[in-house]
């Protein structure tokens, strides 16, 4: 991202351009990525842990953002993946 007025560049999206969910994600150490083939996984930049399922901390942050954005209560429904206990992600990010 490039800011023309300040001539500053950044790899990270500025908070001013983030939507409510992105701002909520920024409050946690977890980040969502896509593996080759499109499958989503989650990586904790502090603990260096990766996993296939969304961490509770991220669910809570996104649930709070959803309440703020549409006024609806967050749901705890999990997306259907067809895999009950996926293996940990072994590739590095």
Coordinates of C-alpha atoms in Angstrom, one line a residue:
X1 CA 0.0 0.0 0.0
X2 CA 1.3 3.4 -0.9
X3 CA 0.2 6.7 0.7
X4 CA 0.7 9.5 -1.9
X5 CA 0.7 12.4 0.5
X6 CA 3.3 11.0 2.9
X7 CA 5.1 8.9 0.3
X8 CA 5.0 6.0 2.8
X9 CA 4.8 2.3 1.7
X10 CA 3.6 -0.6 3.8
X11 CA 3.1 -4.3 3.3
X12 CA 0.2 -4.2 5.7
X13 CA -3.2 -2.7 4.9
X14 CA -3.7 0.6 6.8
X15 CA -6.4 0.5 9.5
X16 CA -8.2 3.3 7.7
X17 CA -8.8 1.0 4.7
X18 CA -9.9 -2.1 6.8
X19 CA -13.5 -3.2 7.1
X20 CA -15.0 -4.2 10.5
X21 CA -13.9 -7.9 10.2
X22 CA -10.3 -7.0 9.2
X23 CA -10.2 -4.6 12.2
X24 CA -11.4 -7.4 14.5
X25 CA -8.8 -9.8 13.1
X26 CA -6.1 -7.2 13.8
X27 CA -6.9 -7.5 17.5
X28 CA -5.7 -11.1 17.6
X29 CA -2.4 -12.8 16.9
X30 CA -4.1 -15.0 14.3
X31 CA -4.1 -14.5 10.6
X32 CA -6.0 -16.4 7.9
X33 CA -4.2 -17.7 4.9
X34 CA -5.0 -19.9 1.9
X35 CA -3.0 -23.1 1.2
X36 CA -2.3 -24.2 -2.4
X37 CA -5.7 -25.4 -3.6
X38 CA -7.6 -22.8 -1.7
X39 CA -8.1 -24.4 1.7
X40 CA -8.0 -21.9 4.5
X41 CA -5.7 -22.2 7.5
X42 CA -4.8 -20.0 10.5
X43 CA -1.4 -19.0 11.7
X44 CA -0.5 -17.4 15.1
X45 CA 2.4 -15.0 14.6
X46 CA 3.3 -15.1 18.3
X47 CA 3.3 -18.9 19.0
X48 CA 4.1 -19.9 15.4
X49 CA 1.2 -22.4 15.6
X50 CA -0.8 -23.2 12.5
X51 CA -4.1 -25.0 12.3
X52 CA -7.0 -25.8 9.9
X53 CA -9.8 -24.8 12.2
X54 CA -10.6 -21.2 13.2
X55 CA -9.3 -20.4 16.7
X56 CA -11.9 -19.4 19.3
X57 CA -10.1 -16.1 19.8
X58 CA -10.6 -15.2 16.1
X59 CA -14.2 -16.5 16.1
X60 CA -15.0 -14.2 19.1
X61 CA -13.4 -11.2 17.5
X62 CA -15.3 -11.8 14.2
X63 CA -18.5 -12.5 16.1
X64 CA -18.2 -9.1 17.8
X65 CA -17.5 -7.4 14.5
X66 CA -20.6 -9.1 13.0
X67 CA -22.8 -7.8 15.8
X68 CA -21.4 -4.3 15.2
X69 CA -21.8 -4.4 11.4
X70 CA -25.3 -6.0 11.0
X71 CA -26.8 -5.9 14.5
X72 CA -27.3 -9.7 14.5
X73 CA -26.1 -12.0 17.2
X74 CA -23.0 -14.0 16.2
X75 CA -23.5 -17.7 15.4
X76 CA -21.3 -20.5 16.4
X77 CA -22.0 -22.5 13.2
X78 CA -18.9 -24.1 11.6
X79 CA -18.5 -24.2 7.9
X80 CA -18.9 -27.7 6.4
X81 CA -15.5 -29.0 5.5
X82 CA -16.1 -32.7 5.4
X83 CA -13.1 -33.2 7.7
X84 CA -13.7 -33.6 11.5
X85 CA -10.1 -33.7 12.7
X86 CA -7.8 -32.2 10.0
X87 CA -4.1 -32.7 10.4
X88 CA -1.9 -29.6 11.4
X89 CA -0.5 -27.6 8.6
X90 CA 3.1 -28.7 8.0
X91 CA 4.1 -26.1 5.5
X92 CA 5.7 -22.8 6.5
X93 CA 4.1 -19.5 5.6

